[in-house]
XYZ file of C-alpha atoms in Angstrom:
762
model
C 36.368 158.420 134.013
C 32.816 157.265 134.545
C 31.601 153.756 135.296
C 28.216 152.061 135.167
C 27.131 148.679 136.445
C 28.682 146.814 139.347
C 32.141 145.472 140.132
C 32.990 143.087 142.938
C 36.205 141.408 144.044
C 35.654 138.203 145.951
C 32.024 139.162 146.387
C 32.729 142.596 147.917
C 33.255 146.112 146.574
C 36.860 146.870 145.531
C 37.181 149.469 148.308
C 36.470 146.739 150.857
C 38.971 144.354 149.257
C 41.992 146.565 149.868
C 45.135 144.473 149.954
C 43.538 141.512 148.210
C 44.335 142.950 144.784
C 47.898 143.524 143.591
C 48.190 146.316 141.014
C 51.225 146.970 138.808
C 50.988 150.127 136.701
C 53.026 151.357 133.732
C 54.820 154.225 135.483
C 57.638 152.731 137.606
C 58.328 155.939 139.554
C 54.760 156.253 140.812
C 54.882 152.765 142.308
C 57.719 153.418 144.753
C 56.417 154.457 148.176
C 59.382 154.423 150.564
C 63.031 155.417 150.361
C 64.704 151.994 150.794
C 64.215 148.880 148.710
C 63.503 146.498 151.582
C 61.096 148.901 153.281
C 59.180 149.410 150.053
C 58.644 145.682 149.562
C 57.641 145.294 153.218
C 55.133 148.167 153.061
C 52.197 146.143 151.735
C 52.747 143.290 154.167
C 52.858 145.728 157.083
C 49.515 147.171 156.001
C 48.008 143.681 155.920
C 49.186 142.936 159.453
C 51.599 140.145 158.521
C 53.768 139.191 161.546
C 57.203 140.804 161.604
C 59.080 137.505 161.655
C 57.420 136.504 158.369
C 57.989 139.787 156.531
C 61.728 139.789 155.813
C 61.964 136.237 154.422
C 59.127 137.124 152.040
C 60.902 140.346 151.096
C 64.021 138.369 150.193
C 62.090 135.713 148.299
C 60.186 138.286 146.247
C 63.278 140.294 145.308
C 65.158 137.151 144.350
C 62.200 135.953 142.288
C 62.192 139.097 140.134
C 65.992 139.306 139.959
C 66.468 142.633 141.732
C 69.888 142.021 143.243
C 70.540 145.144 145.295
C 71.084 145.564 149.040
C 67.843 145.998 150.916
C 69.014 149.340 152.316
C 69.628 150.585 148.752
C 67.961 153.909 147.941
C 64.952 153.549 145.665
C 65.791 156.853 143.973
C 69.016 155.330 142.625
C 67.246 152.509 140.776
C 66.769 152.570 137.020
C 63.300 152.477 135.479
C 63.537 148.735 134.890
C 64.747 148.117 138.430
C 61.828 150.123 139.822
C 59.476 147.964 137.780
C 61.058 144.858 139.297
C 60.732 146.425 142.748
C 57.038 147.126 142.212
C 56.465 143.564 141.030
C 58.332 142.199 144.053
C 56.220 144.365 146.372
C 53.051 142.901 144.910
C 54.251 139.300 144.945
C 55.293 139.614 148.595
C 51.712 140.461 149.583
C 50.368 137.243 148.073
C 47.174 138.885 146.751
C 44.214 136.864 145.523
C 44.058 138.921 142.316
C 47.039 140.204 140.321
C 46.430 143.110 137.906
C 49.517 143.710 135.764
C 49.652 146.590 133.263
C 52.481 145.846 130.807
C 54.734 144.493 133.565
C 57.663 143.636 131.281
C 57.799 146.920 129.349
C 60.800 148.335 131.255
C 62.644 145.080 131.864
C 65.732 143.769 130.144
C 65.500 140.328 128.464
C 66.567 138.545 131.634
C 63.743 140.347 133.416
C 61.202 139.184 130.856
C 62.467 135.676 131.451
C 61.455 136.074 135.101
C 57.772 135.868 134.206
C 57.964 132.337 135.713
C 58.347 134.080 139.088
C 54.801 135.350 138.675
C 53.691 131.906 137.575
C 55.188 130.354 140.712
C 53.286 132.785 142.925
C 50.043 132.145 141.064
C 50.471 128.393 141.431
C 51.410 128.628 145.102
C 48.632 130.992 146.134
C 45.920 130.084 143.651
C 45.611 133.768 142.729
C 43.791 135.022 139.667
C 45.967 137.019 137.268
C 44.865 139.630 134.741
C 47.561 141.009 132.418
C 47.097 144.040 130.181
C 49.717 143.468 127.524
C 50.481 143.938 123.834
C 52.957 141.059 123.896
C 50.957 137.850 124.055
C 54.097 135.822 123.312
C 55.654 136.659 126.705
C 52.669 135.248 128.631
C 51.578 132.466 126.272
C 52.659 129.663 128.614
C 50.845 131.156 131.601
C 47.484 132.551 130.516
C 44.381 130.351 130.313
C 42.124 132.907 128.700
C 42.554 135.785 126.279
C 40.172 138.741 126.111
C 40.669 141.142 123.212
C 39.241 144.644 123.712
C 38.745 146.723 120.576
C 36.681 149.830 119.880
C 35.292 149.832 123.399
C 33.972 146.284 123.336
C 35.127 142.693 123.756
C 36.197 141.513 120.305
C 37.368 138.023 121.301
C 37.236 135.859 124.418
C 38.473 132.313 124.864
C 41.475 130.022 125.302
C 44.702 131.385 123.824
C 45.122 128.816 121.070
C 41.490 129.055 120.032
C 41.584 132.848 119.822
C 44.856 132.789 117.877
C 43.607 130.188 115.399
C 40.358 132.017 114.750
C 41.481 135.640 114.826
C 45.259 135.647 114.519
C 45.368 137.874 111.431
C 42.817 140.289 112.862
C 44.780 140.504 116.092
C 47.967 141.292 114.200
C 46.157 144.092 112.388
C 45.052 145.431 115.769
C 48.660 145.557 116.951
C 49.008 142.387 119.015
C 52.359 140.622 119.350
C 51.590 136.944 118.794
C 53.724 133.899 119.671
C 56.107 132.928 116.899
C 55.880 136.229 115.024
C 59.118 137.780 113.814
C 58.088 141.398 113.517
C 61.626 142.486 112.687
C 61.471 140.368 109.537
C 58.650 142.556 108.217
C 60.989 145.528 107.972
C 64.021 143.413 107.169
C 67.292 143.180 109.079
C 69.356 146.243 109.811
C 71.584 147.189 106.858
C 75.029 145.728 107.321
C 78.113 147.837 107.876
C 81.768 146.928 108.013
C 82.786 145.030 111.182
C 84.069 147.095 114.084
C 85.226 146.506 117.630
C 82.364 146.551 120.143
C 84.478 148.723 122.369
C 84.980 151.127 119.540
C 88.404 152.185 120.759
C 90.255 150.556 117.877
C 87.729 150.983 115.056
C 89.117 151.919 111.680
C 87.593 155.210 110.749
C 87.646 154.444 107.066
C 85.556 151.281 107.345
C 82.500 152.990 105.819
C 84.328 155.804 104.120
C 83.131 158.268 106.769
C 84.610 159.874 109.830
C 83.197 159.196 113.286
C 80.509 161.579 114.479
C 81.262 161.000 118.157
C 84.039 159.562 120.247
C 84.229 159.036 124.011
C 87.563 158.370 125.661
C 88.154 157.066 129.186
C 84.723 158.414 130.088
C 83.283 158.331 133.599
C 79.553 158.957 133.922
C 77.238 159.633 136.830
C 75.733 162.308 139.051
C 78.327 162.328 141.838
C 82.042 162.863 141.305
C 82.791 160.502 144.181
C 80.454 157.747 142.974
C 80.534 157.320 139.174
C 78.041 154.922 137.660
C 80.592 153.660 135.150
C 84.206 154.551 134.367
C 86.762 154.000 131.634
C 84.323 153.906 128.695
C 85.892 154.056 125.225
C 83.536 154.112 122.240
C 83.460 155.490 118.718
C 80.185 156.121 116.853
C 80.301 156.134 113.055
C 78.380 158.759 111.126
C 75.189 157.458 109.530
C 75.165 154.201 111.514
C 72.447 152.946 113.866
C 73.980 151.743 117.141
C 72.005 149.889 119.803
C 73.326 150.173 123.367
C 72.200 147.194 125.443
C 72.871 146.028 128.971
C 71.188 145.026 132.192
C 68.870 147.276 134.199
C 70.999 149.650 136.270
C 74.129 149.370 134.112
C 74.138 153.122 133.399
C 72.706 153.172 129.870
C 70.435 156.181 130.416
C 73.216 158.064 132.214
C 75.540 157.356 129.284
C 72.906 158.630 126.847
C 72.444 161.879 128.791
C 76.209 162.419 128.891
C 76.609 161.734 125.175
C 73.778 164.166 124.417
C 75.495 166.965 126.320
C 72.859 167.029 129.051
C 75.148 165.725 131.802
C 78.785 166.743 132.261
C 81.380 163.952 132.088
C 82.830 163.158 135.502
C 86.132 162.333 133.806
C 87.390 161.639 130.316
C 86.137 163.291 127.146
C 83.120 163.350 124.837
C 83.800 164.760 121.384
C 81.163 165.246 118.696
C 81.956 166.501 115.181
C 79.067 167.817 113.094
C 78.864 168.180 109.326
C 79.633 171.913 109.497
C 83.016 171.141 111.062
C 82.051 172.035 114.624
C 83.894 169.813 117.063
C 83.748 169.682 120.842
C 81.992 168.496 123.965
C 78.224 168.988 123.455
C 77.832 169.810 127.133
C 79.681 173.054 126.424
C 77.291 173.998 123.603
C 74.268 176.205 124.157
C 70.758 174.841 123.796
C 70.367 176.636 120.453
C 73.644 175.126 119.228
C 72.410 171.625 120.066
C 69.280 172.115 117.959
C 69.769 170.565 114.535
C 72.996 168.884 115.621
C 71.833 166.545 118.370
C 68.556 165.531 119.921
C 67.419 163.046 122.531
C 64.328 161.032 123.385
C 64.097 160.634 127.161
C 63.125 157.477 129.028
C 60.357 159.514 130.707
C 58.735 161.343 127.764
C 56.691 163.705 129.974
C 59.835 165.700 130.732
C 60.044 166.769 127.092
C 56.526 168.157 126.777
C 56.247 171.945 126.779
C 52.993 172.711 124.923
C 49.288 172.142 125.566
C 48.546 170.211 122.355
C 50.284 167.509 120.341
C 50.489 169.704 117.236
C 52.028 172.603 119.160
C 54.478 170.218 120.802
C 55.796 169.129 117.425
C 56.094 172.718 116.216
C 58.438 173.841 119.018
C 61.672 172.503 117.514
C 61.182 173.788 113.956
C 60.001 177.153 115.303
C 63.100 177.459 117.493
C 65.192 176.663 114.408
C 63.677 179.646 112.588
C 61.334 177.851 110.176
C 58.252 179.702 108.917
C 54.727 178.665 109.906
C 54.067 177.653 106.273
C 56.977 175.209 106.480
C 56.089 173.949 109.948
C 52.455 172.944 109.314
C 53.060 170.211 106.680
C 56.075 168.949 108.615
C 53.965 168.519 111.751
C 51.226 166.711 109.810
C 53.779 164.390 108.219
C 55.185 163.296 111.568
C 51.759 162.901 113.184
C 50.602 160.703 110.297
C 53.769 158.612 110.379
C 53.367 157.799 114.085
C 49.587 157.502 114.299
C 49.089 160.746 116.201
C 46.918 162.646 113.698
C 43.688 162.012 115.640
C 45.354 163.392 118.755
C 46.527 166.699 117.270
C 44.453 168.788 119.707
C 44.988 166.527 122.731
C 47.129 167.553 125.684
C 50.370 165.521 125.614
C 50.050 164.726 129.324
C 46.728 162.939 128.721
C 48.111 160.468 126.175
C 48.752 156.816 126.915
C 52.270 155.629 127.663
C 52.797 154.378 124.119
C 51.406 157.550 122.560
C 53.660 159.701 124.730
C 56.635 157.657 123.595
C 55.785 158.144 119.915
C 55.259 161.866 120.435
C 58.626 162.213 122.163
C 60.324 160.454 119.229
C 58.525 162.736 116.792
C 59.580 165.897 118.675
C 63.196 164.794 118.355
C 63.059 163.733 114.704
C 61.235 166.827 113.500
C 64.228 168.988 114.446
C 66.319 167.105 111.840
C 69.312 166.332 114.079
C 72.519 164.804 112.764
C 72.777 162.608 115.871
C 69.622 161.257 117.511
C 69.847 159.488 120.872
C 66.819 157.452 121.928
C 66.232 155.963 125.372
C 63.837 152.989 125.110
C 62.093 154.223 121.926
C 59.757 151.210 121.579
C 58.475 151.157 125.155
C 54.704 150.554 125.306
C 54.218 150.139 121.540
C 51.849 147.665 119.980
C 52.797 145.756 116.870
C 51.487 148.346 114.415
C 52.983 151.417 116.049
C 56.255 149.531 116.573
C 56.477 148.944 112.820
C 55.615 152.576 112.098
C 58.262 153.793 114.522
C 60.967 151.525 113.111
C 60.136 152.545 109.541
C 60.339 156.209 110.524
C 63.758 155.634 112.103
C 64.858 153.660 109.041
C 63.887 156.630 106.878
C 65.894 158.934 109.139
C 68.851 156.559 108.878
C 68.617 156.639 105.088
C 68.737 160.446 105.248
C 72.072 160.153 107.039
C 70.930 160.628 110.632
C 73.144 158.805 113.119
C 71.064 156.838 115.632
C 72.071 155.705 119.114
C 69.339 153.693 120.832
C 69.224 152.500 124.435
C 67.009 149.430 124.268
C 65.959 146.141 125.833
C 63.909 145.141 122.777
C 65.486 142.207 120.861
C 63.259 142.825 117.832
C 64.347 146.461 117.701
C 67.988 145.393 117.905
C 67.427 142.993 115.008
C 65.766 145.711 112.932
C 67.963 148.701 113.819
C 71.187 147.368 115.304
C 73.860 147.935 112.685
C 76.170 148.075 115.680
C 75.305 146.448 119.005
C 77.294 147.531 122.058
C 76.893 145.967 125.483
C 77.606 148.771 127.925
C 78.355 146.167 130.583
C 81.394 145.142 128.526
C 82.789 148.674 128.397
C 84.844 150.196 131.161
C 84.174 149.216 134.733
C 81.484 149.644 137.313
C 81.631 152.615 139.627
C 80.412 153.055 143.177
C 77.277 154.900 142.141
C 75.345 152.131 140.424
C 73.150 149.363 141.647
C 74.943 146.174 142.537
C 74.348 142.699 141.284
C 73.276 143.516 137.737
C 73.803 140.709 135.275
C 75.203 141.417 131.858
C 72.664 141.929 129.130
C 71.106 138.805 127.726
C 71.000 140.488 124.324
C 74.736 140.707 123.943
C 76.100 138.153 126.358
C 73.536 135.701 127.722
C 74.403 134.259 131.094
C 73.080 131.534 133.280
C 71.634 133.505 136.148
C 71.654 130.430 138.320
C 75.429 130.474 138.175
C 75.856 134.216 138.414
C 75.224 134.393 142.154
C 73.129 136.814 144.097
C 74.351 140.051 145.589
C 74.503 140.022 149.333
C 71.805 142.117 150.946
C 72.722 143.785 154.185
C 70.984 145.112 157.253
C 67.458 145.378 155.927
C 66.257 143.314 158.760
C 67.799 145.633 161.261
C 65.299 147.705 163.071
C 65.153 151.456 162.741
C 68.664 152.643 163.297
C 70.752 149.643 162.273
C 70.372 150.237 158.574
C 73.308 150.428 156.274
C 72.464 154.053 155.818
C 74.483 154.448 158.981
C 77.504 153.486 156.988
C 76.724 155.221 153.754
C 75.099 158.353 155.088
C 76.584 158.648 158.519
C 73.100 158.056 159.838
C 71.483 155.499 162.025
C 68.638 155.538 164.421
C 69.320 152.570 166.450
C 67.058 150.488 168.440
C 68.326 147.107 169.352
C 66.876 144.036 167.660
C 65.988 141.338 170.175
C 66.820 137.817 169.154
C 63.193 136.869 168.795
C 62.453 139.909 166.623
C 65.591 140.053 164.550
C 64.758 139.901 160.865
C 68.327 138.819 160.324
C 67.684 135.591 162.150
C 64.415 135.172 160.344
C 66.156 135.649 157.063
C 68.706 133.053 158.062
C 65.922 130.570 158.411
C 64.499 131.752 155.128
C 67.859 131.246 153.489
C 67.752 127.580 154.259
C 64.418 127.306 152.491
C 64.923 129.664 149.576
C 68.643 130.076 149.047
C 68.477 133.731 150.041
C 71.751 134.961 151.591
C 71.933 135.691 155.286
C 71.531 139.303 156.348
C 74.364 141.072 158.118
C 74.707 144.299 160.034
C 76.449 147.419 158.795
C 79.049 149.299 160.848
C 77.921 152.394 162.722
C 79.486 155.849 162.766
C 79.279 158.288 165.668
C 77.660 157.882 169.051
C 74.445 159.489 167.821
C 74.153 156.685 165.267
C 73.124 154.450 168.162
C 70.156 156.594 169.129
C 66.564 156.646 167.956
C 65.483 159.672 165.876
C 62.572 160.295 168.244
C 65.049 160.550 171.116
C 67.107 163.027 169.109
C 64.127 165.287 168.492
C 63.093 165.094 172.149
C 66.671 165.862 173.186
C 66.697 168.909 170.916
C 63.497 170.232 172.496
C 64.796 169.627 176.019
C 68.173 171.237 175.321
C 66.894 174.370 173.594
C 63.558 175.262 175.215
C 65.122 176.793 178.383
C 67.315 178.974 176.170
C 64.233 180.412 174.474
C 62.957 181.983 177.674
C 66.231 183.524 178.872
C 68.191 186.431 177.439
C 71.490 186.775 179.328
C 74.769 186.052 177.473
C 76.281 183.937 180.257
C 73.748 181.088 180.022
C 73.914 181.162 176.215
C 77.717 181.256 176.206
C 78.059 178.334 178.626
C 75.500 176.289 176.660
C 77.281 177.028 173.375
C 80.678 176.042 174.791
C 79.316 172.722 176.071
C 77.563 172.018 172.759
C 80.679 172.687 170.696
C 82.646 170.364 172.956
C 80.127 167.579 172.296
C 79.772 168.081 168.519
C 82.755 165.789 167.636
C 80.955 162.925 169.395
C 77.947 163.300 167.089
C 79.710 161.887 164.032
C 79.073 165.025 161.958
C 82.160 165.879 159.930
C 83.718 169.305 160.421
C 83.138 170.175 156.761
C 79.481 169.199 156.900
C 78.990 171.057 160.176
C 80.436 174.336 158.929
C 78.551 174.129 155.629
C 75.263 173.732 157.473
C 76.231 176.447 159.945
C 76.919 178.994 157.192
C 73.426 180.576 157.392
C 73.947 180.905 161.155
C 77.190 182.797 160.614
C 75.155 185.356 158.685
C 72.005 185.397 160.805
C 73.607 185.623 164.258
C 75.574 188.856 163.584
C 72.503 190.419 161.944
C 70.345 189.523 164.944
C 72.954 190.891 167.316
C 73.312 194.088 165.267
C 69.567 194.671 165.346
C 69.535 194.295 169.129
C 72.627 196.502 169.459
C 71.001 199.406 167.625
C 67.343 199.174 168.571
C 67.167 197.644 172.072
C 65.982 199.916 174.877
C 69.015 201.947 175.953
C 70.320 201.525 179.463
C 73.459 202.532 181.307
C 75.947 204.651 179.450
C 74.905 205.634 175.885
C 77.894 205.557 173.535
C 76.198 206.604 170.309
C 72.733 207.513 169.088
C 71.122 208.571 165.843
C 67.364 208.821 165.579
C 65.823 205.610 166.966
C 69.201 203.827 166.977
C 71.353 203.918 170.075
C 74.318 201.944 171.395
C 74.389 201.596 175.177
C 75.659 199.258 177.879
C 72.278 197.516 177.964
C 72.000 197.090 174.176
C 75.542 195.681 173.931
C 74.739 193.189 176.685
C 71.533 192.104 174.927
C 73.241 191.952 171.522
C 75.868 189.594 172.904
C 73.132 187.490 174.494
C 71.101 187.276 171.276
C 74.093 186.353 169.102
C 75.306 183.632 171.452
C 71.765 182.357 172.023
C 71.087 181.962 168.290
C 74.268 179.903 167.991
C 73.356 177.841 171.062
C 69.963 177.019 169.522
C 71.240 176.097 166.061
C 74.347 174.044 166.934
C 72.417 171.192 168.632
C 69.896 171.202 165.790
C 72.692 170.632 163.265
C 74.227 167.858 165.352
C 71.035 166.054 166.384
C 69.031 166.289 163.159
C 71.905 165.499 160.793
C 70.842 162.821 158.305
C 67.862 161.489 160.193
C 66.259 158.901 157.946
C 62.561 159.736 157.349
C 61.558 156.062 157.397
C 63.264 155.487 160.733
C 61.645 158.646 162.068
C 58.252 157.404 160.944
C 58.822 154.064 162.660
C 59.644 155.891 165.877
C 56.685 158.267 165.724
C 54.251 155.401 165.251
C 55.768 152.858 167.629
C 57.205 155.050 170.402
C 54.916 158.084 170.401
C 51.982 155.987 169.097
C 50.920 158.505 166.481
C 48.303 157.197 163.996
C 49.866 155.173 161.190
C 47.982 156.838 158.325
C 49.325 160.405 158.737
C 52.808 159.097 159.559
C 52.980 156.960 156.409
C 51.395 159.670 154.283
C 54.074 162.068 155.532
C 56.797 159.546 154.649
C 55.448 159.160 151.123
C 55.201 162.935 150.851
C 58.785 163.350 152.033
C 59.964 161.025 149.295
C 57.879 162.911 146.731
C 59.455 166.170 147.877
C 62.936 164.726 147.472
C 62.061 163.769 143.890
C 61.122 167.322 142.971
C 64.765 168.442 142.837
C 65.543 165.586 140.442
C 62.451 166.445 138.389
C 63.564 170.068 138.139
C 66.974 169.062 136.791
C 65.372 166.637 134.334
C 63.035 169.373 133.084
C 66.022 171.684 132.569
C 67.808 168.981 130.563
C 64.720 168.375 128.456
C 64.327 172.082 127.635
C 68.005 172.210 126.725
C 67.594 169.219 124.403
C 64.531 170.814 122.756
C 66.479 173.964 121.886
C 64.624 176.261 124.295
C 66.995 176.030 127.243
C 68.544 179.441 126.605
C 65.413 181.394 127.561
C 65.550 184.045 130.275
C 65.839 182.774 133.815
C 62.488 184.235 134.821
C 60.673 182.642 131.893
C 62.433 179.317 132.442
C 61.605 179.417 136.148
C 57.912 180.117 135.541
C 57.590 177.441 132.878
C 59.556 174.935 134.928
C 57.551 175.664 138.077
C 54.276 174.992 136.301
C 55.614 171.755 134.816
C 56.916 170.707 138.217
C 53.507 171.350 139.784
C 51.827 169.242 137.106
C 54.327 166.444 137.696
C 53.786 166.554 141.448
C 49.994 166.456 141.167
C 49.958 163.614 138.655
C 52.518 161.587 140.571
C 50.701 162.156 143.864
C 47.500 160.770 142.401
C 49.268 157.687 141.090
C 51.119 157.215 144.365
C 47.848 157.341 146.293
C 46.506 154.585 144.045
C 49.644 152.526 144.629
C 49.442 152.921 148.404
C 45.794 151.890 148.504
C 46.508 148.902 146.261
C 49.129 147.811 148.800
C 46.630 147.817 151.618
C 47.172 151.333 152.965
C 44.181 152.163 155.127
C 42.977 148.571 155.287
C 40.963 147.546 158.311
C 42.831 145.731 161.051
C 45.977 146.240 163.057
C 49.083 147.255 161.138
C 52.432 145.635 161.877
C 55.868 147.230 161.552
C 58.754 145.423 159.886
C 61.390 147.345 161.838
C 60.875 147.555 165.605
C 61.680 150.985 166.984
C 62.407 151.265 170.704
C 64.188 153.533 173.135
C 67.214 152.017 174.842
C 70.166 152.914 177.055
C 71.869 155.171 174.497
C 68.682 157.198 174.157
C 68.437 157.601 177.939
C 72.017 158.881 178.034
C 71.249 161.338 175.231
C 68.219 162.709 177.077
C 70.210 163.052 180.308
C 72.886 165.026 178.459
C 70.158 167.181 176.909
C 68.790 167.937 180.385
C 72.244 168.623 181.801
C 73.260 171.172 179.143
C 70.689 173.897 179.892
C 70.718 173.045 183.592
C 74.443 173.739 183.856
C 74.153 176.861 181.713
C 71.304 178.315 183.768
C 72.989 177.396 187.051
C 76.168 179.235 186.051
C 74.188 182.330 185.062
C 72.313 182.291 188.394
C 75.558 181.949 190.350
C 77.112 184.755 188.305
C 74.082 186.925 188.983
C 73.330 187.507 185.296
C 70.234 185.333 184.908
C 67.491 187.203 183.044
C 64.208 186.064 181.511
C 62.995 187.336 178.145
C 61.056 190.572 178.555
C 62.534 191.469 181.928
């Protein structure tokens, strides 16, 4: 956009106040910079040059304040949307900025998370910071704000103390979509129609309670993305036809994963999902084609951008009906009806990607409803809605319910539950937790309020360890070790912090493999030392000796045999091909056994072929062993602290590495969205081209937002940067380098003694 006039922060331009302003945006994913929870919270403090011994206690305090109870080594990619929002808020609070800018900070949080607004208040009181909140829900912040500014039609419509503004313009604010303290918006649409009582677990519901058969039943269901680490197991639930069911639960409980599995977009890890449609079709929706899902089931994703396939809002709404075979004359009025119902008529020609968060959410709901599904699954349908659009959305869903559509809504919104929850199911009360979910999640305050003070905090482990002592060593077989001196140990600092804040003491995680004790920089250097001499020689003796020594040392690396052979599979193909090429086309020498045109097999070519094949293996084997599961964050710490590379490119590369890792997940999500929209059965080439373009758009948009996040957390600020995790070389690294020197030395010495030593090209 364009700006006129001047803007200063603390008397200086915003670019010169980097790190003094904490910014929380709507998109949780774009606010995560690094791969581990603790590192991400520490990132801003490192940029501001905060001493290492002060960083980890503040990390713990901030995470506890926002209620994100996961280990500090926990992967940020495994957090739910609400948990990522808590993480972003914790990262900002830890910096202690003079100005807090919060853009709908509670939109993705469960009710217990909204109750943690006092954590922000405590920081404001302690630091004297100024806070600016962009929010539809005035009621959440009523006890904290001193001043309310209402922006309408591009100008300031009201400005003053909260009570004064509410008394003078309360009705006008309600008309403009504001949520005001004391309002019961659910009462305006009336309570959800009552149905006959049923068990919350659903396993023992009487099917005749409403005179209708169930539309869906899950039995002993396990959900998740990894067979060995289910998010939740043993789920039993029956969904009655024509009933609106609200699924509630804490952030990270697996609600979105359950919704994707129920919609046939994720395969069950165990158990069964059975859906029966009105035409008598019965089965697991995951086994249905995309075209078969259309008109039977539809889903509104938590991230609406995944669902968008067209360049305009009107075209987006027309995709489902067109795929169902409707004529253009039938589609046009249907599209207009849905745009009018959800306040999107003025945006008919707009690109869906340019809409606001709330507008995107309404469009995603409309794209699902317009396909007239029998079962509609919605993941956070009211996210980002103001009062007026919330009412319009609920009324539209009520109308769908009256038409017989079965609704299943994943929600944190108590008002939505009151308006649409004919059945309310707490997912935390179903089945049992699996190993693949975040730890420490409280049960949902909607269904089973708890006293968080009595619930206890999950123990966080090994975040204070320096690069290499992380718990990733236990979970991933990776570590990068550099020893933490007593005066540097974040664990000891956190112990002191525990006495002040009640934060649990940090502990170390067990290590696996001798290489787990080494620094990633040492591993890379060892790889270069061990392989470079083999690049300039060609004889098979040196390569064979080196390969034999390497294979003897592989078991000490901690790499499992299965993992090693899987990663070596390309080598098993490439080495014979390289040897064959040398066998046929090397300069002939000695006795010639066979020839045909330019190809010839001779003593010399067989000798070179053997040398090339063995040498390729000798180069790849140490790479597999030494580079296995190197953590990018630990590598970045080593590059900056040991090799003294500039911090900016190192950190930018780390953020880019995380972005790259997200692209695979984005691709799968885009495939699921196309399947849900009824266009997932297109040709592979067409799907690949469309998906590639969407993926590029996602990457560019997310990169821009991530750059904003990094700058808001002090990236590039003037002054010396500190590092939360010290990274040093130690005795284990020296041993590794000595072994790396010995390997080629022994191999070359043997070849010289044997009289076979030969340089490349000679």
